[in-house]
């Protein structure tokens, strides 16, 4: 095994499914690199052997979906719809938004489950919230869906999003074609200890991915674990965070997998997931349960009487170490279980024999000398280089990937030597500070503050408190508040790792709860490189929620010693005591962040509904205006429909709070759409002065700057916003747009490609790719991206047709270019709009017909096309730049803007 040939032969043997003498091979290993590759190959071999041992049978339809494309190979166009066999006796379930409902898959733990197809002809499953669910259950359902959508793991079901159409709310997730482990055990019989350990090892990885997002699965059972036809194990059906036990429709087969504390009424936790996993392993090898019950009350009573069947009584033939792992994992006493799912995975690795070649051997002292006990790891010393065999790079890719991941995790755990304003207790800036490497670092004018929930915090109240704290602290100039959604992904990790990952100077860990006497909260305020301060606050039951959250904000500000003139305004409040308004607002915010036309339409309706049930909800009015302006840019509303309505909504918001940063951001956006750059910039900067953390103000300001040719400033604005929300698909999309206007087409394309790898459902990225690939003359890629845009819009899009004219013309296909132009003209005749005229003007530019291009540009100016905002930097107009007629049109755009907005300027100045 000391040559690359030996490793290559081993890989070929594994591919053929032949037996391998692992013990003999291990004895031949000569280098650390070989050992690392050997370990990974053995893991793969064991898992492959497991899947070969579970024969495929006719798959039953279950409530999940086909494997999505690999994350680093996003589909740029949807595959054709597969042939379907439709039962003629099956009733037509109709449509739900863009989804065609195919058939019911039965009841789930919370609402019915339906198989469907989406607008990309992709099989999905929709889990519907019951119609009569209380508002707090609906809020928890949506919040869990949003958290699950961030989980990216091959063994965890992929959730595409939470949506609301009509009066129904549902989670949309992948459809998995396979059989549950319960069906496998019933049809095939129980597993060996090794097979069960391999299944448990894979499940640990999926559960760990959920725990990293702050979620407990809560419903781990063989019914909720599916083996896909291709062999992948998929974990499904999560307990919605914050939903009480009595609200769930638990099947009798699920009861034995509930931990004792959950059966007694406690919410599911990481420790209860470990219990459930232990019972899953118990069931796989025995076909039975440690505690069997016919009802929840019966289960709780049996736990109380300590009734339990040891696994060794049912399967005395099993290895002792496997039995010990199972019994410890499902110990009735939570404190005696494994401390984490990672500890279970490590124990399973040992029983599988995967650590024998990496376990350190004891270092024996010389005779007569006492052994040395190390109290801390010794410093690493470089080893002399081993003999240098030619290692095949293909075989070390797996091991290298593990090293990279491990390195990233280790780096995130390193403490940062970040001074707190020169180690002062005040937020005032003075002098310089020393970097971790001794360099002098210039002082920062802001304090980056992150907020997250503590372990065990009340999931129904704490997220709402965090949202209001973020809103309040954002209105204080010293603070740059990192978006809570960017922090949620890392909850459960050490605070130092979270702070390093989001580059925070301060971390506020929140645990809020409702008590009989009222509200209670503990805040742990952690400074980078400094001490942790714990502060508590409690208030009586008759205290308004807003008063409670305002007091928490004041505690944070007092602890951080913000100057008196830079205190939060505390004027814009969330209606935390109105679950219906908060549910609509949360759903609207989620949909708006997706960026697609359909999602923005749903967001606008959600914000409108929020203002209906909470007429003083300032933020909902501001977000409603934001959605209306976005619909105008999507061509879903005409200028004479969207702009006056947005202006009225903004006026309402400012009448309720004349210092609402969000309302001024929308006002700046409104002026930008009316091509009044001076007033737009004025209101964007005013918004950012009131709320330096404002994402919407910063990205729309960036687009204004890009349209004025100040592209470097635009890229900087988006970069600043990204620092506060590194997980935002919307911000990545805007970064790609600003790079495109800066004519950095390669960078723009890479940005969109990365975005689609991270979020394959973000439709606006395909638009950006279509434009970038067209400029780069990557014809085939541009066509695929444009086709994806058309498929996602479920119709011929005028943007796509305009791009196709250029793509085909540049490729020398004049006939196809003329056909696309004819369809574009026909679409305009059906529904003439300013943007439609702009797209036709671009098509004529691509064909080299400047006269007709300018004629259509005139129509776009007369109709106030939203696309004119970028006419100065749009590369597609470059062939006209030196034409005096085009310069005259640019002057017309400025003059037209002045005449349209004069009255609005006077009105605004009087405000």
GROMACS .gro file of C-alpha atoms in nm, residues 53-388:
model
  336
   53UNK     CA    1  -2.781  -0.509   0.188
   54UNK     CA    2  -3.116  -0.327   0.171
   55UNK     CA    3  -3.277  -0.443  -0.155
   56UNK     CA    4  -3.489  -0.202  -0.355
   57UNK     CA    5  -3.853  -0.289  -0.381
   58UNK     CA    6  -4.140  -0.108  -0.537
   59UNK     CA    7  -4.123   0.240  -0.383
   60UNK     CA    8  -4.415   0.370  -0.187
   61UNK     CA    9  -4.504   0.735  -0.226
   62UNK     CA   10  -4.389   0.927   0.075
   63UNK     CA   11  -4.406   1.287   0.172
   64UNK     CA   12  -4.082   1.411   0.020
   65UNK     CA   13  -3.892   1.465  -0.303
   66UNK     CA   14  -3.635   1.359  -0.556
   67UNK     CA   15  -3.272   1.443  -0.487
   68UNK     CA   16  -3.195   1.800  -0.598
   69UNK     CA   17  -2.899   1.880  -0.823
   70UNK     CA   18  -2.559   1.880  -0.653
   71UNK     CA   19  -2.506   2.215  -0.482
   72UNK     CA   20  -2.207   2.298  -0.699
   73UNK     CA   21  -2.384   2.208  -1.022
   74UNK     CA   22  -2.704   2.417  -1.028
   75UNK     CA   23  -2.954   2.355  -1.305
   76UNK     CA   24  -2.969   2.662  -1.527
   77UNK     CA   25  -3.286   2.544  -1.696
   78UNK     CA   26  -3.562   2.312  -1.576
   79UNK     CA   27  -3.572   1.958  -1.706
   80UNK     CA   28  -3.873   1.858  -1.914
   81UNK     CA   29  -4.167   1.730  -1.711
   82UNK     CA   30  -4.150   1.355  -1.658
   83UNK     CA   31  -4.420   1.132  -1.797
   84UNK     CA   32  -4.689   1.080  -1.539
   85UNK     CA   33  -4.933   0.799  -1.489
   86UNK     CA   34  -5.252   0.955  -1.360
   87UNK     CA   35  -5.514   0.744  -1.193
   88UNK     CA   36  -5.840   0.824  -1.380
   89UNK     CA   37  -6.038   0.763  -1.062
   90UNK     CA   38  -5.827   1.005  -0.860
   91UNK     CA   39  -6.008   1.337  -0.797
   92UNK     CA   40  -5.852   1.655  -0.930
   93UNK     CA   41  -5.713   1.847  -0.632
   94UNK     CA   42  -5.675   2.168  -0.833
   95UNK     CA   43  -5.417   2.444  -0.792
   96UNK     CA   44  -5.262   2.613  -0.488
   97UNK     CA   45  -5.080   2.923  -0.605
   98UNK     CA   46  -4.831   2.803  -0.871
   99UNK     CA   47  -4.857   2.438  -0.757
  100UNK     CA   48  -5.070   2.168  -0.918
  101UNK     CA   49  -5.192   1.937  -0.641
  102UNK     CA   50  -5.166   1.574  -0.757
  103UNK     CA   51  -5.276   1.355  -0.472
  104UNK     CA   52  -5.313   1.343  -0.095
  105UNK     CA   53  -5.047   1.152   0.095
  106UNK     CA   54  -5.253   1.144   0.412
  107UNK     CA   55  -5.241   1.328   0.746
  108UNK     CA   56  -4.913   1.447   0.894
  109UNK     CA   57  -4.829   1.536   1.251
  110UNK     CA   58  -4.959   1.888   1.182
  111UNK     CA   59  -5.200   1.909   0.890
  112UNK     CA   60  -5.246   1.715   0.566
  113UNK     CA   61  -4.968   1.627   0.324
  114UNK     CA   62  -5.013   1.655  -0.054
  115UNK     CA   63  -4.793   1.564  -0.348
  116UNK     CA   64  -4.772   1.839  -0.612
  117UNK     CA   65  -4.569   1.986  -0.898
  118UNK     CA   66  -4.436   2.339  -0.920
  119UNK     CA   67  -4.390   2.578  -1.212
  120UNK     CA   68  -4.059   2.409  -1.297
  121UNK     CA   69  -4.243   2.072  -1.335
  122UNK     CA   70  -4.062   1.949  -1.027
  123UNK     CA   71  -4.221   1.703  -0.785
  124UNK     CA   72  -4.271   1.856  -0.443
  125UNK     CA   73  -4.462   1.784  -0.126
  126UNK     CA   74  -4.673   2.045   0.052
  127UNK     CA   75  -4.745   2.014   0.422
  128UNK     CA   76  -5.052   2.227   0.493
  129UNK     CA   77  -5.124   2.400   0.821
  130UNK     CA   78  -5.471   2.305   0.951
  131UNK     CA   79  -5.729   2.572   0.863
  132UNK     CA   80  -5.837   2.644   1.220
  133UNK     CA   81  -5.490   2.666   1.372
  134UNK     CA   82  -5.443   2.936   1.640
  135UNK     CA   83  -5.227   3.234   1.529
  136UNK     CA   84  -4.939   3.132   1.759
  137UNK     CA   85  -4.927   2.786   1.597
  138UNK     CA   86  -4.924   2.946   1.252
  139UNK     CA   87  -4.635   3.175   1.354
  140UNK     CA   88  -4.437   2.876   1.486
  141UNK     CA   89  -4.515   2.677   1.171
  142UNK     CA   90  -4.383   2.953   0.945
  143UNK     CA   91  -4.078   3.020   1.163
  144UNK     CA   92  -3.982   2.651   1.158
  145UNK     CA   93  -4.023   2.641   0.781
  146UNK     CA   94  -3.792   2.939   0.742
  147UNK     CA   95  -3.532   2.775   0.969
  148UNK     CA   96  -3.557   2.442   0.783
  149UNK     CA   97  -3.506   2.618   0.450
  150UNK     CA   98  -3.154   2.710   0.570
  151UNK     CA   99  -3.058   2.348   0.642
  152UNK     CA  100  -2.839   2.211   0.364
  153UNK     CA  101  -2.754   1.844   0.420
  154UNK     CA  102  -2.795   1.539   0.194
  155UNK     CA  103  -2.958   1.338   0.474
  156UNK     CA  104  -3.207   1.609   0.575
  157UNK     CA  105  -3.518   1.685   0.372
  158UNK     CA  106  -3.483   2.006   0.172
  159UNK     CA  107  -3.749   2.268   0.245
  160UNK     CA  108  -3.801   2.512  -0.041
  161UNK     CA  109  -4.004   2.766   0.156
  162UNK     CA  110  -4.316   2.864   0.351
  163UNK     CA  111  -4.597   3.004   0.140
  164UNK     CA  112  -4.950   3.132   0.177
  165UNK     CA  113  -5.207   3.129  -0.102
  166UNK     CA  114  -5.565   3.221  -0.031
  167UNK     CA  115  -5.643   3.118   0.324
  168UNK     CA  116  -5.401   2.823   0.329
  169UNK     CA  117  -5.044   2.816   0.457
  170UNK     CA  118  -4.801   2.540   0.369
  171UNK     CA  119  -4.441   2.426   0.372
  172UNK     CA  120  -4.306   2.326   0.030
  173UNK     CA  121  -4.036   2.062   0.035
  174UNK     CA  122  -3.866   1.802  -0.180
  175UNK     CA  123  -4.043   1.480  -0.275
  176UNK     CA  124  -3.849   1.165  -0.182
  177UNK     CA  125  -3.927   0.847  -0.371
  178UNK     CA  126  -3.852   0.561  -0.133
  179UNK     CA  127  -3.953   0.351   0.165
  180UNK     CA  128  -3.945   0.428   0.534
  181UNK     CA  129  -3.711   0.232   0.759
  182UNK     CA  130  -4.019   0.095   0.931
  183UNK     CA  131  -4.131  -0.054   0.597
  184UNK     CA  132  -3.782  -0.196   0.543
  185UNK     CA  133  -3.786  -0.369   0.885
  186UNK     CA  134  -4.138  -0.506   0.831
  187UNK     CA  135  -4.061  -0.643   0.484
  188UNK     CA  136  -3.700  -0.752   0.532
  189UNK     CA  137  -3.653  -0.815   0.902
  190UNK     CA  138  -3.429  -0.659   1.164
  191UNK     CA  139  -3.080  -0.520   1.100
  192UNK     CA  140  -2.747  -0.643   1.223
  193UNK     CA  141  -2.566  -0.427   1.479
  194UNK     CA  142  -2.326  -0.304   1.210
  195UNK     CA  143  -2.606  -0.213   0.967
  196UNK     CA  144  -2.791  -0.026   1.240
  197UNK     CA  145  -2.474   0.155   1.347
  198UNK     CA  146  -2.415   0.268   0.988
  199UNK     CA  147  -2.771   0.401   0.965
  200UNK     CA  148  -2.728   0.574   1.299
  201UNK     CA  149  -2.400   0.731   1.187
  202UNK     CA  150  -2.569   0.883   0.878
  203UNK     CA  151  -2.864   1.004   1.084
  204UNK     CA  152  -2.631   1.174   1.332
  205UNK     CA  153  -2.501   1.392   1.048
  206UNK     CA  154  -2.854   1.499   0.951
  207UNK     CA  155  -2.961   1.566   1.310
  208UNK     CA  156  -2.643   1.768   1.368
  209UNK     CA  157  -2.736   1.988   1.070
  210UNK     CA  158  -3.074   2.061   1.233
  211UNK     CA  159  -2.914   2.131   1.570
  212UNK     CA  160  -2.677   2.381   1.408
  213UNK     CA  161  -2.983   2.578   1.295
  214UNK     CA  162  -3.121   2.580   1.650
  215UNK     CA  163  -3.385   2.317   1.568
  216UNK     CA  164  -3.474   2.000   1.750
  217UNK     CA  165  -3.628   1.735   1.526
  218UNK     CA  166  -3.864   1.606   1.794
  219UNK     CA  167  -4.017   1.331   1.576
  220UNK     CA  168  -3.729   1.092   1.507
  221UNK     CA  169  -3.880   0.753   1.427
  222UNK     CA  170  -3.843   0.489   1.153
  223UNK     CA  171  -4.162   0.622   0.994
  224UNK     CA  172  -3.990   0.958   0.945
  225UNK     CA  173  -3.666   0.820   0.797
  226UNK     CA  174  -3.686   0.732   0.429
  227UNK     CA  175  -3.446   0.529   0.222
  228UNK     CA  176  -3.457   0.676  -0.126
  229UNK     CA  177  -3.448   0.442  -0.424
  230UNK     CA  178  -3.084   0.542  -0.488
  231UNK     CA  179  -2.979   0.457  -0.131
  232UNK     CA  180  -2.984   0.800   0.036
  233UNK     CA  181  -3.131   0.812   0.387
  234UNK     CA  182  -3.349   1.120   0.440
  235UNK     CA  183  -3.474   1.259   0.768
  236UNK     CA  184  -3.824   1.411   0.745
  237UNK     CA  185  -4.118   1.577   0.929
  238UNK     CA  186  -3.980   1.809   1.198
  239UNK     CA  187  -4.179   1.910   1.506
  240UNK     CA  188  -4.264   2.281   1.448
  241UNK     CA  189  -4.070   2.480   1.706
  242UNK     CA  190  -4.299   2.623   1.973
  243UNK     CA  191  -4.606   2.411   1.885
  244UNK     CA  192  -4.742   2.234   2.196
  245UNK     CA  193  -4.764   1.856   2.211
  246UNK     CA  194  -5.144   1.860   2.222
  247UNK     CA  195  -5.160   2.040   1.886
  248UNK     CA  196  -4.989   1.751   1.704
  249UNK     CA  197  -5.164   1.450   1.556
  250UNK     CA  198  -4.920   1.184   1.674
  251UNK     CA  199  -4.966   0.833   1.538
  252UNK     CA  200  -4.937   0.542   1.787
  253UNK     CA  201  -4.620   0.421   1.613
  254UNK     CA  202  -4.450   0.753   1.698
  255UNK     CA  203  -4.519   0.743   2.073
  256UNK     CA  204  -4.239   0.502   2.181
  257UNK     CA  205  -3.980   0.739   2.031
  258UNK     CA  206  -4.079   1.038   2.250
  259UNK     CA  207  -3.839   1.104   2.535
  260UNK     CA  208  -3.984   1.092   2.889
  261UNK     CA  209  -3.949   1.468   2.937
  262UNK     CA  210  -4.134   1.533   2.608
  263UNK     CA  211  -4.414   1.295   2.704
  264UNK     CA  212  -4.441   1.496   3.027
  265UNK     CA  213  -4.497   1.820   2.833
  266UNK     CA  214  -4.150   1.967   2.785
  267UNK     CA  215  -4.058   2.093   2.436
  268UNK     CA  216  -3.828   1.873   2.227
  269UNK     CA  217  -3.457   1.939   2.266
  270UNK     CA  218  -3.121   1.814   2.146
  271UNK     CA  219  -3.113   1.567   2.435
  272UNK     CA  220  -3.461   1.436   2.347
  273UNK     CA  221  -3.345   1.383   1.986
  274UNK     CA  222  -3.060   1.169   2.122
  275UNK     CA  223  -3.318   0.959   2.312
  276UNK     CA  224  -3.526   0.915   1.995
  277UNK     CA  225  -3.221   0.815   1.793
  278UNK     CA  226  -3.137   0.554   2.056
  279UNK     CA  227  -3.488   0.406   2.027
  280UNK     CA  228  -3.456   0.405   1.647
  281UNK     CA  229  -3.139   0.195   1.678
  282UNK     CA  230  -3.314  -0.027   1.935
  283UNK     CA  231  -3.603  -0.084   1.690
  284UNK     CA  232  -3.383  -0.152   1.388
  285UNK     CA  233  -3.208  -0.445   1.559
  286UNK     CA  234  -3.504  -0.581   1.756
  287UNK     CA  235  -3.828  -0.476   1.584
  288UNK     CA  236  -3.951  -0.372   1.930
  289UNK     CA  237  -3.932  -0.072   2.167
  290UNK     CA  238  -3.789  -0.024   2.518
  291UNK     CA  239  -4.129   0.112   2.626
  292UNK     CA  240  -4.451   0.033   2.438
  293UNK     CA  241  -4.772   0.231   2.491
  294UNK     CA  242  -5.114   0.272   2.331
  295UNK     CA  243  -5.161   0.641   2.416
  296UNK     CA  244  -4.967   0.940   2.537
  297UNK     CA  245  -5.112   0.904   2.886
  298UNK     CA  246  -5.019   0.535   2.889
  299UNK     CA  247  -4.664   0.623   2.778
  300UNK     CA  248  -4.621   0.885   3.051
  301UNK     CA  249  -4.750   0.639   3.312
  302UNK     CA  250  -4.508   0.369   3.200
  303UNK     CA  251  -4.219   0.615   3.216
  304UNK     CA  252  -4.333   0.712   3.566
  305UNK     CA  253  -4.331   0.345   3.672
  306UNK     CA  254  -3.985   0.299   3.512
  307UNK     CA  255  -4.108   0.013   3.295
  308UNK     CA  256  -3.843  -0.075   3.040
  309UNK     CA  257  -3.715  -0.377   2.843
  310UNK     CA  258  -3.333  -0.382   2.816
  311UNK     CA  259  -3.205  -0.443   2.465
  312UNK     CA  260  -2.982  -0.727   2.586
  313UNK     CA  261  -3.294  -0.921   2.689
  314UNK     CA  262  -3.421  -0.916   2.329
  315UNK     CA  263  -3.089  -0.947   2.143
  316UNK     CA  264  -2.823  -1.101   2.370
  317UNK     CA  265  -2.622  -1.185   2.058
  318UNK     CA  266  -2.544  -0.818   1.982
  319UNK     CA  267  -2.197  -0.677   2.058
  320UNK     CA  268  -2.172  -0.532   2.406
  321UNK     CA  269  -2.037  -0.197   2.288
  322UNK     CA  270  -2.334  -0.148   2.051
  323UNK     CA  271  -2.580  -0.231   2.330
  324UNK     CA  272  -2.407   0.019   2.560
  325UNK     CA  273  -2.436   0.293   2.299
  326UNK     CA  274  -2.808   0.230   2.247
  327UNK     CA  275  -2.888   0.205   2.619
  328UNK     CA  276  -2.697   0.524   2.698
  329UNK     CA  277  -2.856   0.717   2.412
  330UNK     CA  278  -3.211   0.627   2.521
  331UNK     CA  279  -3.156   0.648   2.895
  332UNK     CA  280  -3.472   0.785   3.062
  333UNK     CA  281  -3.255   1.030   3.258
  334UNK     CA  282  -3.154   1.309   3.019
  335UNK     CA  283  -2.841   1.384   3.220
  336UNK     CA  284  -2.709   1.032   3.166
  337UNK     CA  285  -2.747   1.042   2.788
  338UNK     CA  286  -2.475   1.155   2.552
  339UNK     CA  287  -2.416   1.528   2.579
  340UNK     CA  288  -2.447   1.590   2.204
  341UNK     CA  289  -2.532   1.418   1.880
  342UNK     CA  290  -2.163   1.449   1.786
  343UNK     CA  291  -2.078   1.231   2.086
  344UNK     CA  292  -2.321   0.963   1.961
  345UNK     CA  293  -2.162   0.978   1.615
  346UNK     CA  294  -1.816   0.939   1.767
  347UNK     CA  295  -1.928   0.637   1.970
  348UNK     CA  296  -2.079   0.475   1.659
  349UNK     CA  297  -1.753   0.539   1.471
  350UNK     CA  298  -1.566   0.349   1.741
  351UNK     CA  299  -1.799   0.051   1.734
  352UNK     CA  300  -1.764   0.045   1.352
  353UNK     CA  301  -1.387   0.034   1.394
  354UNK     CA  302  -1.329   0.355   1.204
  355UNK     CA  303  -1.091   0.508   1.458
  356UNK     CA  304  -0.839   0.227   1.507
  357UNK     CA  305  -0.585   0.377   1.269
  358UNK     CA  306  -0.612   0.729   1.408
  359UNK     CA  307  -0.634   0.666   1.779
  360UNK     CA  308  -0.322   0.792   1.959
  361UNK     CA  309  -0.115   0.529   2.133
  362UNK     CA  310  -0.008   0.602   2.492
  363UNK     CA  311   0.344   0.739   2.534
  364UNK     CA  312   0.519   0.526   2.798
  365UNK     CA  313   0.786   0.692   3.018
  366UNK     CA  314   1.130   0.539   3.063
  367UNK     CA  315   1.150   0.265   3.328
  368UNK     CA  316   1.139   0.406   3.678
  369UNK     CA  317   0.998   0.742   3.572
  370UNK     CA  318   0.646   0.852   3.659
  371UNK     CA  319   0.412   0.903   3.366
  372UNK     CA  320   0.359   1.264   3.257
  373UNK     CA  321   0.003   1.394   3.274
  374UNK     CA  322  -0.062   1.665   3.017
  375UNK     CA  323  -0.303   1.935   3.130
  376UNK     CA  324  -0.320   2.099   2.789
  377UNK     CA  325  -0.245   1.986   2.435
  378UNK     CA  326   0.125   2.017   2.352
  379UNK     CA  327   0.220   2.256   2.077
  380UNK     CA  328   0.227   2.105   1.734
  381UNK     CA  329   0.576   2.030   1.601
  382UNK     CA  330   0.637   1.967   1.236
  383UNK     CA  331   0.712   1.606   1.152
  384UNK     CA  332   0.994   1.516   0.915
  385UNK     CA  333   0.856   1.464   0.566
  386UNK     CA  334   0.778   1.101   0.484
  387UNK     CA  335   0.902   0.935   0.168
  388UNK     CA  336   0.725   1.103  -0.119
   0.00000   0.00000   0.00000
